Amino acid sequence: MYLDEARVRAALDWESLITAMKGALAEFSRGRVLQPVRNMLTIEEGKRYLGIMPAAYEQAMGLKVVSFYPGNAGTGIPTHMAMILLFRPETGEPLAVMDGRLITEMRTAAVSAAATEMLAAPESHVLALLGSGVQAKAHLEALTRIRKFDEVRVWSRKPEHAKRFAEEHSVTAMEAEAAVRGADVIVTATSAVEPILRGRWLKPGAHVNAVGSPRPTWRELDDDAMANVLVVDSREAVLKESGDVILSKAPIHAEIGEIFAGLKEAPTTETTVFKSVGIAVEDLAAAQLVYECCTVAARHS
């Protein structure tokens, strides 16, 4: 079965995907997922990368192959493109090949939404998006499923991009510091090499979802921001891939899956940073959702 992006889009909804991400990450942090850290092949430093991401657990087995081309930003060609191969865990039979670009986009935002539900104050009303690309759009869609925001702000390193995003989504474009100050939930979704978010801008009790700059020497957050309570998707992965974590030497409070599984308490009254680099079990859980939806639809057609 080959599933193109249109069929993937028709099969995924935010509510089911957010629930699936909670379950998959809880299984990961319980030690029930076989998954090496992503093998990232550097073709051209700063410009072209190819990642291989296999995983296996009770619910799904397979791998994603993802290209990361940050130089594509603003060209009309996505910075991330991917394919996912799904196998039956019990027998090893190939089940499906599917486009992984949209899965990568949506599962990243769904994980942030699940983390925000656990870590952000229930009365969060102001959302700040640092970045105006596909992840900013996906996070806007996902986060508004779990919190009611009265105000949404956006910033981009290219002001014209922020202005266009603001017009398309009826939000407000502003400078980074102004966007962050007073915000309850902040998303950083850029390919920044140097920090674009300063810890001194954060209000006490704010929650940050940091999903960009997935390289060991790149950063979105400064040391002051990283000095807050740090939650990650995978300890092993962030200590290999995240410059924010590696360079700040920030202590890790928990994996988000430990909080989903009830193994650790959620620090809901603290200022929190959720650093997400994206791991294979998220892709496979999303791909399994798509496959199940498409096979049900095929049986009823």
PDB file of N, CA and C in Angstrom, residues 1-73:
ATOM      1  N   MET A   1       0.842  -1.187   0.000  1.00  0.00           N
ATOM      2  CA  MET A   1       0.000   0.000   0.000  1.00  0.00           C
ATOM      3  C   MET A   1       0.885   1.248   0.000  1.00  0.00           C
ATOM      4  N   TYR A   2       0.672   2.124  -0.982  1.00  0.00           N
ATOM      5  CA  TYR A   2       1.354   3.408  -0.975  1.00  0.00           C
ATOM      6  C   TYR A   2       0.351   4.500  -0.650  1.00  0.00           C
ATOM      7  N   LEU A   3       0.686   5.333   0.326  1.00  0.00           N
ATOM      8  CA  LEU A   3      -0.202   6.399   0.772  1.00  0.00           C
ATOM      9  C   LEU A   3       0.490   7.737   0.551  1.00  0.00           C
ATOM     10  N   ASP A   4      -0.068   8.540  -0.346  1.00  0.00           N
ATOM     11  CA  ASP A   4       0.532   9.844  -0.613  1.00  0.00           C
ATOM     12  C   ASP A   4       0.079  10.859   0.437  1.00  0.00           C
ATOM     13  N   GLU A   5       0.584  12.088   0.321  1.00  0.00           N
ATOM     14  CA  GLU A   5       0.296  13.075   1.357  1.00  0.00           C
ATOM     15  C   GLU A   5      -1.189  13.380   1.472  1.00  0.00           C
ATOM     16  N   ALA A   6      -1.912  13.364   0.370  1.00  0.00           N
ATOM     17  CA  ALA A   6      -3.347  13.652   0.424  1.00  0.00           C
ATOM     18  C   ALA A   6      -4.081  12.609   1.264  1.00  0.00           C
ATOM     19  N   ARG A   7      -3.708  11.337   1.116  1.00  0.00           N
ATOM     20  CA  ARG A   7      -4.361  10.281   1.891  1.00  0.00           C
ATOM     21  C   ARG A   7      -3.933  10.344   3.367  1.00  0.00           C
ATOM     22  N   VAL A   8      -2.672  10.705   3.599  1.00  0.00           N
ATOM     23  CA  VAL A   8      -2.219  10.884   4.980  1.00  0.00           C
ATOM     24  C   VAL A   8      -3.004  12.006   5.641  1.00  0.00           C
ATOM     25  N   ARG A   9      -3.169  13.118   4.937  1.00  0.00           N
ATOM     26  CA  ARG A   9      -3.895  14.260   5.489  1.00  0.00           C
ATOM     27  C   ARG A   9      -5.343  13.888   5.816  1.00  0.00           C
ATOM     28  N   ALA A  10      -5.971  13.126   4.939  1.00  0.00           N
ATOM     29  CA  ALA A  10      -7.366  12.738   5.160  1.00  0.00           C
ATOM     30  C   ALA A  10      -7.513  11.801   6.358  1.00  0.00           C
ATOM     31  N   ALA A  11      -6.434  11.067   6.676  1.00  0.00           N
ATOM     32  CA  ALA A  11      -6.514  10.068   7.746  1.00  0.00           C
ATOM     33  C   ALA A  11      -6.206  10.629   9.129  1.00  0.00           C
ATOM     34  N   LEU A  12      -5.495  11.753   9.209  1.00  0.00           N
ATOM     35  CA  LEU A  12      -5.038  12.258  10.507  1.00  0.00           C
ATOM     36  C   LEU A  12      -5.933  13.374  11.027  1.00  0.00           C
ATOM     37  N   ASP A  13      -6.248  13.304  12.310  1.00  0.00           N
ATOM     38  CA  ASP A  13      -6.884  14.438  12.994  1.00  0.00           C
ATOM     39  C   ASP A  13      -6.104  14.711  14.273  1.00  0.00           C
ATOM     40  N   TRP A  14      -6.156  15.954  14.722  1.00  0.00           N
ATOM     41  CA  TRP A  14      -5.311  16.380  15.837  1.00  0.00           C
ATOM     42  C   TRP A  14      -5.617  15.635  17.128  1.00  0.00           C
ATOM     43  N   GLU A  15      -6.876  15.432  17.428  1.00  0.00           N
ATOM     44  CA  GLU A  15      -7.224  14.809  18.709  1.00  0.00           C
ATOM     45  C   GLU A  15      -6.668  13.394  18.810  1.00  0.00           C
ATOM     46  N   SER A  16      -6.870  12.592  17.764  1.00  0.00           N
ATOM     47  CA  SER A  16      -6.360  11.217  17.777  1.00  0.00           C
ATOM     48  C   SER A  16      -4.834  11.196  17.788  1.00  0.00           C
ATOM     49  N   LEU A  17      -4.232  12.126  17.048  1.00  0.00           N
ATOM     50  CA  LEU A  17      -2.775  12.160  16.962  1.00  0.00           C
ATOM     51  C   LEU A  17      -2.152  12.562  18.298  1.00  0.00           C
ATOM     52  N   ILE A  18      -2.725  13.545  18.968  1.00  0.00           N
ATOM     53  CA  ILE A  18      -2.201  13.963  20.278  1.00  0.00           C
ATOM     54  C   ILE A  18      -2.278  12.800  21.270  1.00  0.00           C
ATOM     55  N   THR A  19      -3.397  12.095  21.261  1.00  0.00           N
ATOM     56  CA  THR A  19      -3.552  10.933  22.137  1.00  0.00           C
ATOM     57  C   THR A  19      -2.520   9.853  21.812  1.00  0.00           C
ATOM     58  N   ALA A  20      -2.305   9.612  20.522  1.00  0.00           N
ATOM     59  CA  ALA A  20      -1.337   8.594  20.109  1.00  0.00           C
ATOM     60  C   ALA A  20       0.081   8.968  20.530  1.00  0.00           C
ATOM     61  N   MET A  21       0.417  10.261  20.464  1.00  0.00           N
ATOM     62  CA  MET A  21       1.759  10.699  20.871  1.00  0.00           C
ATOM     63  C   MET A  21       1.973  10.480  22.368  1.00  0.00           C
ATOM     64  N   LYS A  22       0.967  10.737  23.174  1.00  0.00           N
ATOM     65  CA  LYS A  22       1.081  10.483  24.618  1.00  0.00           C
ATOM     66  C   LYS A  22       1.375   9.001  24.876  1.00  0.00           C
ATOM     67  N   GLY A  23       0.622   8.135  24.206  1.00  0.00           N
ATOM     68  CA  GLY A  23       0.807   6.701  24.412  1.00  0.00           C
ATOM     69  C   GLY A  23       2.166   6.219  23.946  1.00  0.00           C
ATOM     70  N   ALA A  24       2.601   6.671  22.776  1.00  0.00           N
ATOM     71  CA  ALA A  24       3.883   6.226  22.229  1.00  0.00           C
ATOM     72  C   ALA A  24       5.050   6.690  23.096  1.00  0.00           C
ATOM     73  N   LEU A  25       4.999   7.943  23.558  1.00  0.00           N
ATOM     74  CA  LEU A  25       6.103   8.460  24.368  1.00  0.00           C
ATOM     75  C   LEU A  25       6.111   7.853  25.765  1.00  0.00           C
ATOM     76  N   ALA A  26       4.944   7.510  26.291  1.00  0.00           N
ATOM     77  CA  ALA A  26       4.897   6.793  27.566  1.00  0.00           C
ATOM     78  C   ALA A  26       5.551   5.420  27.422  1.00  0.00           C
ATOM     79  N   GLU A  27       5.251   4.722  26.325  1.00  0.00           N
ATOM     80  CA  GLU A  27       5.886   3.423  26.074  1.00  0.00           C
ATOM     81  C   GLU A  27       7.397   3.571  25.924  1.00  0.00           C
ATOM     82  N   PHE A  28       7.822   4.620  25.233  1.00  0.00           N
ATOM     83  CA  PHE A  28       9.253   4.871  25.054  1.00  0.00           C
ATOM     84  C   PHE A  28       9.945   5.061  26.401  1.00  0.00           C
ATOM     85  N   SER A  29       9.369   5.877  27.263  1.00  0.00           N
ATOM     86  CA  SER A  29      10.013   6.157  28.552  1.00  0.00           C
ATOM     87  C   SER A  29       9.884   4.999  29.532  1.00  0.00           C
ATOM     88  N   ARG A  30       8.977   4.076  29.289  1.00  0.00           N
ATOM     89  CA  ARG A  30       8.900   2.847  30.091  1.00  0.00           C
ATOM     90  C   ARG A  30       9.935   1.824  29.628  1.00  0.00           C
ATOM     91  N   GLY A  31      10.660   2.122  28.548  1.00  0.00           N
ATOM     92  CA  GLY A  31      11.669   1.205  28.044  1.00  0.00           C
ATOM     93  C   GLY A  31      11.125   0.105  27.165  1.00  0.00           C
ATOM     94  N   ARG A  32       9.941   0.324  26.577  1.00  0.00           N
ATOM     95  CA  ARG A  32       9.300  -0.719  25.774  1.00  0.00           C
ATOM     96  C   ARG A  32       9.464  -0.505  24.276  1.00  0.00           C
ATOM     97  N   VAL A  33      10.326   0.416  23.885  1.00  0.00           N
ATOM     98  CA  VAL A  33      10.568   0.706  22.467  1.00  0.00           C
ATOM     99  C   VAL A  33      12.040   0.461  22.158  1.00  0.00           C
ATOM    100  N   LEU A  34      12.299  -0.309  21.106  1.00  0.00           N
ATOM    101  CA  LEU A  34      13.657  -0.471  20.596  1.00  0.00           C
ATOM    102  C   LEU A  34      13.896   0.628  19.578  1.00  0.00           C
ATOM    103  N   GLN A  35      14.844   1.510  19.872  1.00  0.00           N
ATOM    104  CA  GLN A  35      15.029   2.657  18.990  1.00  0.00           C
ATOM    105  C   GLN A  35      16.420   3.269  19.168  1.00  0.00           C
ATOM    106  N   PRO A  36      17.278   3.168  18.170  1.00  0.00           N
ATOM    107  CA  PRO A  36      18.554   3.867  18.263  1.00  0.00           C
ATOM    108  C   PRO A  36      18.353   5.365  18.024  1.00  0.00           C
ATOM    109  N   VAL A  37      19.312   6.161  18.443  1.00  0.00           N
ATOM    110  CA  VAL A  37      19.265   7.580  18.112  1.00  0.00           C
ATOM    111  C   VAL A  37      19.389   7.732  16.602  1.00  0.00           C
ATOM    112  N   ARG A  38      18.676   8.709  16.068  1.00  0.00           N
ATOM    113  CA  ARG A  38      18.689   8.976  14.633  1.00  0.00           C
ATOM    114  C   ARG A  38      20.120   9.028  14.085  1.00  0.00           C
ATOM    115  N   ASN A  39      20.339   8.346  12.977  1.00  0.00           N
ATOM    116  CA  ASN A  39      21.623   8.414  12.276  1.00  0.00           C
ATOM    117  C   ASN A  39      21.512   9.514  11.233  1.00  0.00           C
ATOM    118  N   MET A  40      22.203  10.633  11.453  1.00  0.00           N
ATOM    119  CA  MET A  40      22.111  11.779  10.563  1.00  0.00           C
ATOM    120  C   MET A  40      23.357  11.860   9.693  1.00  0.00           C
ATOM    121  N   LEU A  41      23.172  11.714   8.409  1.00  0.00           N
ATOM    122  CA  LEU A  41      24.268  11.800   7.447  1.00  0.00           C
ATOM    123  C   LEU A  41      24.399  13.253   6.985  1.00  0.00           C
ATOM    124  N   THR A  42      25.539  13.864   7.277  1.00  0.00           N
ATOM    125  CA  THR A  42      25.795  15.233   6.838  1.00  0.00           C
ATOM    126  C   THR A  42      26.340  15.209   5.419  1.00  0.00           C
ATOM    127  N   ILE A  43      25.543  15.668   4.475  1.00  0.00           N
ATOM    128  CA  ILE A  43      25.969  15.731   3.074  1.00  0.00           C
ATOM    129  C   ILE A  43      26.739  17.026   2.833  1.00  0.00           C
ATOM    130  N   GLU A  44      26.207  18.109   3.392  1.00  0.00           N
ATOM    131  CA  GLU A  44      26.843  19.423   3.286  1.00  0.00           C
ATOM    132  C   GLU A  44      26.488  20.207   4.546  1.00  0.00           C
ATOM    133  N   GLU A  45      27.463  20.481   5.382  1.00  0.00           N
ATOM    134  CA  GLU A  45      27.218  21.098   6.686  1.00  0.00           C
ATOM    135  C   GLU A  45      26.417  22.396   6.526  1.00  0.00           C
ATOM    136  N   GLY A  46      25.351  22.494   7.327  1.00  0.00           N
ATOM    137  CA  GLY A  46      24.518  23.684   7.314  1.00  0.00           C
ATOM    138  C   GLY A  46      23.489  23.723   6.209  1.00  0.00           C
ATOM    139  N   LYS A  47      23.544  22.751   5.268  1.00  0.00           N
ATOM    140  CA  LYS A  47      22.660  22.833   4.105  1.00  0.00           C
ATOM    141  C   LYS A  47      21.899  21.548   3.787  1.00  0.00           C
ATOM    142  N   ARG A  48      22.591  20.377   3.853  1.00  0.00           N
ATOM    143  CA  ARG A  48      21.954  19.146   3.384  1.00  0.00           C
ATOM    144  C   ARG A  48      22.246  17.994   4.345  1.00  0.00           C
ATOM    145  N   TYR A  49      21.168  17.360   4.828  1.00  0.00           N
ATOM    146  CA  TYR A  49      21.291  16.241   5.765  1.00  0.00           C
ATOM    147  C   TYR A  49      20.279  15.150   5.386  1.00  0.00           C
ATOM    148  N   LEU A  50      20.629  13.910   5.698  1.00  0.00           N
ATOM    149  CA  LEU A  50      19.721  12.782   5.506  1.00  0.00           C
ATOM    150  C   LEU A  50      19.702  11.964   6.788  1.00  0.00           C
ATOM    151  N   GLY A  51      18.512  11.754   7.351  1.00  0.00           N
ATOM    152  CA  GLY A  51      18.378  11.026   8.603  1.00  0.00           C
ATOM    153  C   GLY A  51      17.679   9.693   8.423  1.00  0.00           C
ATOM    154  N   ILE A  52      18.136   8.677   9.148  1.00  0.00           N
ATOM    155  CA  ILE A  52      17.513   7.345   9.140  1.00  0.00           C
ATOM    156  C   ILE A  52      17.034   7.049  10.551  1.00  0.00           C
ATOM    157  N   MET A  53      15.752   6.692  10.698  1.00  0.00           N
ATOM    158  CA  MET A  53      15.125   6.600  12.025  1.00  0.00           C
ATOM    159  C   MET A  53      14.291   5.323  12.147  1.00  0.00           C
ATOM    160  N   PRO A  54      14.883   4.197  12.563  1.00  0.00           N
ATOM    161  CA  PRO A  54      14.110   2.969  12.781  1.00  0.00           C
ATOM    162  C   PRO A  54      13.608   2.850  14.219  1.00  0.00           C
ATOM    163  N   ALA A  55      12.548   2.075  14.410  1.00  0.00           N
ATOM    164  CA  ALA A  55      12.045   1.772  15.751  1.00  0.00           C
ATOM    165  C   ALA A  55      11.118   0.566  15.671  1.00  0.00           C
ATOM    166  N   ALA A  56      10.986  -0.111  16.800  1.00  0.00           N
ATOM    167  CA  ALA A  56      10.060  -1.241  16.891  1.00  0.00           C
ATOM    168  C   ALA A  56       9.506  -1.304  18.310  1.00  0.00           C
ATOM    169  N   TYR A  57       8.193  -1.504  18.421  1.00  0.00           N
ATOM    170  CA  TYR A  57       7.561  -1.775  19.712  1.00  0.00           C
ATOM    171  C   TYR A  57       6.287  -2.553  19.449  1.00  0.00           C
ATOM    172  N   GLU A  58       5.527  -2.831  20.458  1.00  0.00           N
ATOM    173  CA  GLU A  58       4.399  -3.748  20.303  1.00  0.00           C
ATOM    174  C   GLU A  58       3.406  -3.285  19.252  1.00  0.00           C
ATOM    175  N   GLN A  59       3.169  -1.979  19.175  1.00  0.00           N
ATOM    176  CA  GLN A  59       2.124  -1.474  18.295  1.00  0.00           C
ATOM    177  C   GLN A  59       2.569  -1.266  16.847  1.00  0.00           C
ATOM    178  N   ALA A  60       3.852  -1.040  16.612  1.00  0.00           N
ATOM    179  CA  ALA A  60       4.302  -0.710  15.252  1.00  0.00           C
ATOM    180  C   ALA A  60       5.781  -0.991  15.088  1.00  0.00           C
ATOM    181  N   MET A  61       6.195  -1.160  13.818  1.00  0.00           N
ATOM    182  CA  MET A  61       7.604  -1.359  13.501  1.00  0.00           C
ATOM    183  C   MET A  61       7.882  -0.741  12.137  1.00  0.00           C
ATOM    184  N   GLY A  62       9.049  -0.129  11.989  1.00  0.00           N
ATOM    185  CA  GLY A  62       9.385   0.436  10.690  1.00  0.00           C
ATOM    186  C   GLY A  62      10.476   1.463  10.800  1.00  0.00           C
ATOM    187  N   LEU A  63      10.543   2.329   9.798  1.00  0.00           N
ATOM    188  CA  LEU A  63      11.546   3.381   9.835  1.00  0.00           C
ATOM    189  C   LEU A  63      11.106   4.550   8.972  1.00  0.00           C
ATOM    190  N   LYS A  64      11.685   5.697   9.301  1.00  0.00           N
ATOM    191  CA  LYS A  64      11.514   6.898   8.495  1.00  0.00           C
ATOM    192  C   LYS A  64      12.863   7.305   7.940  1.00  0.00           C
ATOM    193  N   VAL A  65      12.868   7.717   6.687  1.00  0.00           N
ATOM    194  CA  VAL A  65      14.027   8.346   6.069  1.00  0.00           C
ATOM    195  C   VAL A  65      13.631   9.787   5.794  1.00  0.00           C
ATOM    196  N   VAL A  66      14.403  10.734   6.358  1.00  0.00           N
ATOM    197  CA  VAL A  66      14.017  12.141   6.288  1.00  0.00           C
ATOM    198  C   VAL A  66      15.170  12.987   5.761  1.00  0.00           C
ATOM    199  N   SER A  67      14.868  13.873   4.837  1.00  0.00           N
ATOM    200  CA  SER A  67      15.866  14.843   4.386  1.00  0.00           C
ATOM    201  C   SER A  67      15.610  16.168   5.080  1.00  0.00           C
ATOM    202  N   PHE A  68      16.679  16.815   5.525  1.00  0.00           N
ATOM    203  CA  PHE A  68      16.598  18.126   6.175  1.00  0.00           C
ATOM    204  C   PHE A  68      17.485  19.078   5.382  1.00  0.00           C
ATOM    205  N   TYR A  69      16.840  19.988   4.652  1.00  0.00           N
ATOM    206  CA  TYR A  69      17.536  20.954   3.805  1.00  0.00           C
ATOM    207  C   TYR A  69      17.130  22.365   4.243  1.00  0.00           C
ATOM    208  N   PRO A  70      17.788  22.913   5.284  1.00  0.00           N
ATOM    209  CA  PRO A  70      17.386  24.232   5.782  1.00  0.00           C
ATOM    210  C   PRO A  70      17.485  25.325   4.729  1.00  0.00           C
ATOM    211  N   GLY A  71      18.329  25.134   3.724  1.00  0.00           N
ATOM    212  CA  GLY A  71      18.444  26.130   2.662  1.00  0.00           C
ATOM    213  C   GLY A  71      17.205  26.242   1.798  1.00  0.00           C
ATOM    214  N   ASN A  72      16.274  25.282   1.912  1.00  0.00           N
ATOM    215  CA  ASN A  72      15.031  25.353   1.130  1.00  0.00           C
ATOM    216  C   ASN A  72      14.043  26.372   1.680  1.00  0.00           C
ATOM    217  N   ALA A  73      14.287  26.880   2.881  1.00  0.00           N
ATOM    218  CA  ALA A  73      13.345  27.816   3.501  1.00  0.00           C
ATOM    219  C   ALA A  73      13.093  29.006   2.579  1.00  0.00           C
TER     220      ALA A  73
END
